[in-house]
Short mmCIF file of C-alpha atoms in Angstrom, two decimals:
data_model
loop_
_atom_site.label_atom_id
_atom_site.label_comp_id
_atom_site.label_asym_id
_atom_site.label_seq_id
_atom_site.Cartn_x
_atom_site.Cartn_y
_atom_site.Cartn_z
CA UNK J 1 0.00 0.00 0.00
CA UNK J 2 1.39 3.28 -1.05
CA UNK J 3 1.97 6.33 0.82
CA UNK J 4 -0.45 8.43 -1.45
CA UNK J 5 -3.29 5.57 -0.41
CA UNK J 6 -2.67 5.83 3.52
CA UNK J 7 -2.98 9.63 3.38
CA UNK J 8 -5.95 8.96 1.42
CA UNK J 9 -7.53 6.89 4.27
CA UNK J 10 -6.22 8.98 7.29
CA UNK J 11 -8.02 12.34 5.27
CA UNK J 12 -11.55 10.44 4.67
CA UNK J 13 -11.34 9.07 8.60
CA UNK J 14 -10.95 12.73 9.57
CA UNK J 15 -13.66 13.76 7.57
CA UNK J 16 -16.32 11.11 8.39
CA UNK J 17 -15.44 11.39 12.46
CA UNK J 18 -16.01 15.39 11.80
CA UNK J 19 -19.18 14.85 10.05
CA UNK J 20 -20.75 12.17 11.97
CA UNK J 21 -19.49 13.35 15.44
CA UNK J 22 -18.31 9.30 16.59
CA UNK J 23 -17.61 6.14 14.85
CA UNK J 24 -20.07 2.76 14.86
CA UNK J 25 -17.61 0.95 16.42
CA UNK J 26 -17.04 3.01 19.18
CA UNK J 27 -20.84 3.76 20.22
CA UNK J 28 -20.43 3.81 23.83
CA UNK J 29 -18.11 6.76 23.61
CA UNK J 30 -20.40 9.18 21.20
CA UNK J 31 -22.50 9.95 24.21
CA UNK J 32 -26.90 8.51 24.88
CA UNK J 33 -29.85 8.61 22.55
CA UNK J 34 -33.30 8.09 22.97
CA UNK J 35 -36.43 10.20 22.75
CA UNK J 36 -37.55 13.79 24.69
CA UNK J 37 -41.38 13.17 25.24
CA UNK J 38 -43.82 16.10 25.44
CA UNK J 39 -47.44 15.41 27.30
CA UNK J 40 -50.06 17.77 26.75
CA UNK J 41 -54.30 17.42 26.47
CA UNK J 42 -56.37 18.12 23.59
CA UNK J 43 -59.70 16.53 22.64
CA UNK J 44 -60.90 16.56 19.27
CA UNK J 45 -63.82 19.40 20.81
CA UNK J 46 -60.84 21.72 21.68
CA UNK J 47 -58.91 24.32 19.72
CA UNK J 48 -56.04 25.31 22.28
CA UNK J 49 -53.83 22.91 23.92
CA UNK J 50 -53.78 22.03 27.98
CA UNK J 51 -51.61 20.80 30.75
CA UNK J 52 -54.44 19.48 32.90
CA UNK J 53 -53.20 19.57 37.18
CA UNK J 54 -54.84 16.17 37.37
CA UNK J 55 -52.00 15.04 35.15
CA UNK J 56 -49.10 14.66 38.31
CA UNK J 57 -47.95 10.95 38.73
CA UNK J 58 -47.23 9.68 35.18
CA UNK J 59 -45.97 6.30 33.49
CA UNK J 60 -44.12 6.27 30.42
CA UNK J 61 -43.19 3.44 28.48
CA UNK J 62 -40.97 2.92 25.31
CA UNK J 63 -42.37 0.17 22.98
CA UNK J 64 -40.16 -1.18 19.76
CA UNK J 65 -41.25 -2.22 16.87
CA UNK J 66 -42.45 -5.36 17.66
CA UNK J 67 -44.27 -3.37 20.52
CA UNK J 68 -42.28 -4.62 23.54
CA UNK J 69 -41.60 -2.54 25.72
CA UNK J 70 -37.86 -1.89 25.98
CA UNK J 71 -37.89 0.98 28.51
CA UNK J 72 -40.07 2.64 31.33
CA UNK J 73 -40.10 5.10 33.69
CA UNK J 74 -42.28 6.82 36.89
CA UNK J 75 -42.59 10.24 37.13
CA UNK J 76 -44.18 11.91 40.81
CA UNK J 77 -45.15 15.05 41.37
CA UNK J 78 -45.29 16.47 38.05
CA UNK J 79 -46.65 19.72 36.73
CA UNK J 80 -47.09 19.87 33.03
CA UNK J 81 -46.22 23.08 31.16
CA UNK J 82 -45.16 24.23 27.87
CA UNK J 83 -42.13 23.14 27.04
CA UNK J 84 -41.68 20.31 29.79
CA UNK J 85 -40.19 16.86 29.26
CA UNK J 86 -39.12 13.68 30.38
CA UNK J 87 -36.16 12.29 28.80
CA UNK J 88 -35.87 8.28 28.29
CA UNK J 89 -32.48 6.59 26.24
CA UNK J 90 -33.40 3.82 24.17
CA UNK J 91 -31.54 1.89 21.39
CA UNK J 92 -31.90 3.25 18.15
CA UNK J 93 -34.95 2.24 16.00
CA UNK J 94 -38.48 2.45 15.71
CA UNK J 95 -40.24 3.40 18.62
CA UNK J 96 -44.14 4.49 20.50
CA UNK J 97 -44.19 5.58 23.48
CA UNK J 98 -47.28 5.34 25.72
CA UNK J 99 -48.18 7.10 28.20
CA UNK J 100 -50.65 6.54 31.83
CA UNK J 101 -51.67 9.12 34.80
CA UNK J 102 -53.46 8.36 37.48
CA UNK J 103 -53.48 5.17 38.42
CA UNK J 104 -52.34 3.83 41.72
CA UNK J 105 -51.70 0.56 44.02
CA UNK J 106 -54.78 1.09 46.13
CA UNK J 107 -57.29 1.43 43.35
CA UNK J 108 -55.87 -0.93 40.77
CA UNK J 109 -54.25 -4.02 40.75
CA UNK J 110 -51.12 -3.22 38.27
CA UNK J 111 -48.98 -5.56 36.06
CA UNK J 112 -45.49 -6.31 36.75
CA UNK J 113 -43.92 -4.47 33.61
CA UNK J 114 -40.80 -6.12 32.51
CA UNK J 115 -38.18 -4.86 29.62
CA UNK J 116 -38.12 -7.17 26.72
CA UNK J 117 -41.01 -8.86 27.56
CA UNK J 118 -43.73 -6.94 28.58
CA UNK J 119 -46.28 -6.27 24.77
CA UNK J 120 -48.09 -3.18 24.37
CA UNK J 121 -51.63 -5.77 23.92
CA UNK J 122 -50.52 -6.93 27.41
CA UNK J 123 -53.30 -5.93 30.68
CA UNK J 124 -51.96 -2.81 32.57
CA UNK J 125 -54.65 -2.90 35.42
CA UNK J 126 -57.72 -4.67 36.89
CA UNK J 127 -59.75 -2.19 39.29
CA UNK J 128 -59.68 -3.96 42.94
CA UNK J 129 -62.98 -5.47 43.94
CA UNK J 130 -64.66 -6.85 46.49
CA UNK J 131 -67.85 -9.28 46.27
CA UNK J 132 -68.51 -7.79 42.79
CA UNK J 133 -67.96 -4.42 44.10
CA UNK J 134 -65.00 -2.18 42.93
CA UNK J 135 -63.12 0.00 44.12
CA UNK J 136 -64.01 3.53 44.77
CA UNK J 137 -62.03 5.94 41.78
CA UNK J 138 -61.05 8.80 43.93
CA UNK J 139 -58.47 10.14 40.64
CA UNK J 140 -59.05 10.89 36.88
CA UNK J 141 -56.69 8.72 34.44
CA UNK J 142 -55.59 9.75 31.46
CA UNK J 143 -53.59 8.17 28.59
CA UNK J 144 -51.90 8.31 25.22
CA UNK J 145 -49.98 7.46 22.40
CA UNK J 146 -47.55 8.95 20.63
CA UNK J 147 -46.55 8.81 16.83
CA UNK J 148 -43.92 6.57 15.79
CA UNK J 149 -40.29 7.99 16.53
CA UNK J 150 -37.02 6.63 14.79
CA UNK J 151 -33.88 6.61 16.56
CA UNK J 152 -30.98 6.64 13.97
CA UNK J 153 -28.36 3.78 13.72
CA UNK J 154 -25.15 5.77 13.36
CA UNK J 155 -25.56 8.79 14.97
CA UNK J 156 -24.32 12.27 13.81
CA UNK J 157 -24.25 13.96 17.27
CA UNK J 158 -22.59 13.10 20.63
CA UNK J 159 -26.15 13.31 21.73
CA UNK J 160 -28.96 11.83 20.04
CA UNK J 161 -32.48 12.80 21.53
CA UNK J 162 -35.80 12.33 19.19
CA UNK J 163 -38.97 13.96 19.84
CA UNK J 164 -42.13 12.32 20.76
CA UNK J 165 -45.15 14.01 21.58
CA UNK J 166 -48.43 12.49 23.37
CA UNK J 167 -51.88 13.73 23.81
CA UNK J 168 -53.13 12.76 27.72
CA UNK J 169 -56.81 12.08 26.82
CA UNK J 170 -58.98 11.33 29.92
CA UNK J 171 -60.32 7.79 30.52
CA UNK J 172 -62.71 8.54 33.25
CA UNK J 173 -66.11 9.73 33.72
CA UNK J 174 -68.13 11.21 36.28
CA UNK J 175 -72.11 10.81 36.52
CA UNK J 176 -74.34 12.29 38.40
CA UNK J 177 -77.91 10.95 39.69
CA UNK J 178 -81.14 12.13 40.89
CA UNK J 179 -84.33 10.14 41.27
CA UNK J 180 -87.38 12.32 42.14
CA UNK J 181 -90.78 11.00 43.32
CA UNK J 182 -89.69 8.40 44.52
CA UNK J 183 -92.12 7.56 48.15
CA UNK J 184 -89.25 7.09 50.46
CA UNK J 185 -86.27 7.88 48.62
CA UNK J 186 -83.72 6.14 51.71
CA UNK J 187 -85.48 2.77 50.61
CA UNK J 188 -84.32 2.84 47.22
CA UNK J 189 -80.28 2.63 45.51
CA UNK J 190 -78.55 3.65 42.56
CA UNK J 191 -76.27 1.21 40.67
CA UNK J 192 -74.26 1.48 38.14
CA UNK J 193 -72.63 -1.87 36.66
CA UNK J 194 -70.15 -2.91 33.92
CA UNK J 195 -67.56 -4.72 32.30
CA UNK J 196 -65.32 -2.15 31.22
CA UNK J 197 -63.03 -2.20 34.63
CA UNK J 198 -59.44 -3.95 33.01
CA UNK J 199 -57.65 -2.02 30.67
CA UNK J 200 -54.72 -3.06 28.00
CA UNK J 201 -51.74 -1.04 27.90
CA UNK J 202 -52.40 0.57 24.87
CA UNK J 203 -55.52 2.37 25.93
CA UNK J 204 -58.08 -0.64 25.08
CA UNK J 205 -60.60 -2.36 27.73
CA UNK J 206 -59.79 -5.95 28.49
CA UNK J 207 -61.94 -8.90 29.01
CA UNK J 208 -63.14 -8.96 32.65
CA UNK J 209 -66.80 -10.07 35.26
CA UNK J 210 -69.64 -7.66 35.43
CA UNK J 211 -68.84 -5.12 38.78
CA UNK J 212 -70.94 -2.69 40.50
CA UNK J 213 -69.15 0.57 40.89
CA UNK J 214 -68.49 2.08 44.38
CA UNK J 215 -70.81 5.51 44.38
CA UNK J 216 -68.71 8.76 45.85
CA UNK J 217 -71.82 9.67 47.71
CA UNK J 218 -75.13 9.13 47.91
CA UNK J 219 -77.58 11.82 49.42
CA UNK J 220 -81.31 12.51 50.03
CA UNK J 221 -81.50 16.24 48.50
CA UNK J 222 -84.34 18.39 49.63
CA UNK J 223 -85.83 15.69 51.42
CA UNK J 224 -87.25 14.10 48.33
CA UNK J 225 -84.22 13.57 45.66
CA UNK J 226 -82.32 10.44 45.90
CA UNK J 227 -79.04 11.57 44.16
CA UNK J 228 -75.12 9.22 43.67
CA UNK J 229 -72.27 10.10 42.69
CA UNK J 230 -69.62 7.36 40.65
CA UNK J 231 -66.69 8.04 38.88
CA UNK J 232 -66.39 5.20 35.96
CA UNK J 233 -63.69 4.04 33.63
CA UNK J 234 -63.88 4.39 29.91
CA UNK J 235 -66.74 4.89 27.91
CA UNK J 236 -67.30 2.45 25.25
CA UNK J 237 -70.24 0.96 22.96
CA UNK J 238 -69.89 -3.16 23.05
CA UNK J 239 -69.68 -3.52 26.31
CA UNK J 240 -72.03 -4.05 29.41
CA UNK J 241 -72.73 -1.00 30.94
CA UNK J 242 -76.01 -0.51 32.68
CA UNK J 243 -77.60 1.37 34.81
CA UNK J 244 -79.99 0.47 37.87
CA UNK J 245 -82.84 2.13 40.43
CA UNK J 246 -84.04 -0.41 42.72
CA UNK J 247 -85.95 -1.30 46.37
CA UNK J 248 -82.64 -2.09 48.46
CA UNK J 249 -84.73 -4.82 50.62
CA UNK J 250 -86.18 -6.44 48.45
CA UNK J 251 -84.22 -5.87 44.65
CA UNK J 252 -87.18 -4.99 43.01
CA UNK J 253 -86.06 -2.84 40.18
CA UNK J 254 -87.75 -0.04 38.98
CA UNK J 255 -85.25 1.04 36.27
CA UNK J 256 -82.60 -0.90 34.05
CA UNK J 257 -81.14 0.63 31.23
CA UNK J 258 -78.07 0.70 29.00
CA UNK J 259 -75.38 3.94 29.97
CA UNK J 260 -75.03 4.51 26.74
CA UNK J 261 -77.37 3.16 24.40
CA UNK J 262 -80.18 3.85 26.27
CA UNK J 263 -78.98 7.24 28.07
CA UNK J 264 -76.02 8.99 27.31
CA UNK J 265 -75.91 8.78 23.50
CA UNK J 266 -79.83 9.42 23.35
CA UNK J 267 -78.62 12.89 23.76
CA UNK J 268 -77.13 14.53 20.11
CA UNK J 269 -74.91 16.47 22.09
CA UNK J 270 -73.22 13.97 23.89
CA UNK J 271 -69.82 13.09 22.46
CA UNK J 272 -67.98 10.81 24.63
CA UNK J 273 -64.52 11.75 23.30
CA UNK J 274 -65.16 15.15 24.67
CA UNK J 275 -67.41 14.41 27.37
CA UNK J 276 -66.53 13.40 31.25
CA UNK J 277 -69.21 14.50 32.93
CA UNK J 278 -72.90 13.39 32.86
CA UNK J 279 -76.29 14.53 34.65
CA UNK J 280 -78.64 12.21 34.48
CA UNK J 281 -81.80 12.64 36.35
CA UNK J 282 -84.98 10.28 36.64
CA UNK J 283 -88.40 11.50 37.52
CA UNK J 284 -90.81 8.45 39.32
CA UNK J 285 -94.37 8.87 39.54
CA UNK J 286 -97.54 6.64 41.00
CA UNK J 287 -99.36 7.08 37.26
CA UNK J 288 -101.96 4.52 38.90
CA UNK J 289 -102.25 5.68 42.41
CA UNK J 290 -101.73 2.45 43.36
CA UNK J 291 -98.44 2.70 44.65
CA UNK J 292 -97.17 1.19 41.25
CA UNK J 293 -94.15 3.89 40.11
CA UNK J 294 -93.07 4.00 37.00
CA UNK J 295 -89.95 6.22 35.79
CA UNK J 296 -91.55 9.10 33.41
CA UNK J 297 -88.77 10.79 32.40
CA UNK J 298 -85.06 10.99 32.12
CA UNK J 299 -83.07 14.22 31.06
CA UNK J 300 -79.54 13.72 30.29
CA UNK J 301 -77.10 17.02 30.32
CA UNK J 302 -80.48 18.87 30.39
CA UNK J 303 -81.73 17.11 27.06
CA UNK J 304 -84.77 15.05 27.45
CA UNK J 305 -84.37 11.84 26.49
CA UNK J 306 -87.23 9.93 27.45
CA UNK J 307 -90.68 10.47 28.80
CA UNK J 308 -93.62 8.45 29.71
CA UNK J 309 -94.77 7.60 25.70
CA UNK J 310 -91.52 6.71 24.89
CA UNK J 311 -90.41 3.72 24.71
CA UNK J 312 -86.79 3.41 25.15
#
């Protein structure tokens, strides 16, 4: 090999190390890489973007391209703004991230996430339960999922740092309810129940039993109005979601209808990827005076939705 050749090889060397900023071979010296990831809130009913407070305790996975998840991370006490981040290295390739809030070790039973085995179709969470009762939801959950993000195989910088962003859209609901005319509203109970209280990782409902859900409160307004409280998991047509006014001594049921079918989505205005939180109120009367009651109307978000000579 002649000189002219070597200098050749020693010039192109310099070059590619100056315009690549660190050689393949020597990875572990050119400094990490992974992706910057950017939460924020926007349903498809809003114009400006938002860092909901709600949004403080967050989990963040990294997901490859065969959807495993190759890297996660916990984040406390956080206060989204404009601009903030959480920074996770991963390997270069293609990559999702996927992101939870609100979810905790009372509420839920969690899964045990494990690198390079854990799949993005995997269950995240059952709600607890108790005799077919679950758990009371005391936060709101969000999720999301961001766009996928390539990490480069020969990197050009020192650092290396993609950008992911992810929209936090809320997966809980709160729902109000008032039953009025009822003859002694203490004897009666409101009960909602459904299937929709696993979730998958990637923001589906899993497979699980039929559960009551655990009212906030329950009161007797104005002496007359039975009214409860529940905050539910996510909405979703297919599943068995049902709502219930009965006797509490006996089980007699006065109402049963379908949440949404039969309720929320009677309303035009209702749109439940917009929508979190639901008024529903029920109106009993004797129509007999007989002592026979008979629900004879039901206004949802103040839009009437059935009365007496409809049949719903």
């Amino acid at each position: 090999m002649n000189v002219r050749y070597l200098g050749f090889l020693l010039i192109h060397s310099m070059v590619s190390v100056f315009l690549t900023g660190c050689v393949k071979e020597e990875a572990e010296e050119c400094g990490p890489e992974g992706i910057d990831i950017y939460l924020y809130s926007r349903t498809l009913c809003q114009n400006e973007t938002n860092y909901p407070e709600e949004i403080n305790n967050i989990l963040i996975g990294v997901f490859d391209a065969n959807e495993t998840l190759i890297n996660y991370t916990l984040q406390n006490n956080v206060q989204l703004q404009s601009g903030y981040f959480i920074r996770l290295e991963t390997k270069p390739g293609l990559h999702t991230v996927v992101a939870w809030s609100g979810l905790n070790e009372t509420t839920y039973t969690l899964t045990d996430l494990q690198t390079g085995i854990t799949k993005k179709e995997d269950w995240l969470f059952h709600i607890k339960r108790e005799e077919g009762v679950a758990s009371l939801i005391e936060e709101s959950i969000f999720q999301g999922e961001s766009t996928a993000v390539y990490i480069p195989e020969n990197k050009t910088t020192e650092e290396e740092f993609e950008t992911a962003s992810v929209n936090m859209l809320e997966i809980t609901n709160r729902i109000q309810i008032s039953v009025e005319g009822l003859p002694v509203p203490a004897d009666y109970e409101i009960i909602i129940e459904g299937n929709n209280t696993s979730m998958i990782i990637n923001g589906t409902i899993a497979d699980d039993e039929t559960l009551s859900y655990s009212p906030s409160s329950t009161t007797i307004e104005y002496n007359h109005i039975l009214h409860s409280v529940f905050t539910i998991l996510k909405l979703e047509t297919g599943h068995n979601l049902n709502i219930l006014i009965r006797e509490t001594s006996s089980g007699n049921e006065l109402f049963r209808g379908n949440l949404l079918g039969a309720l929320l989505l009677k309303n035009p205005e209702v749109n439940l990827a917009c929508d979190h939180d639901f008024t529903i109120n029920f109106t009993a009367e004797d129509q007999c005076e007989c002592g026979t009651y008979t629900i004879t109307e039901i206004w949802v978000n103040n839009w009437l939705v059935h009365s007496y000579d409809t049949n719903i």
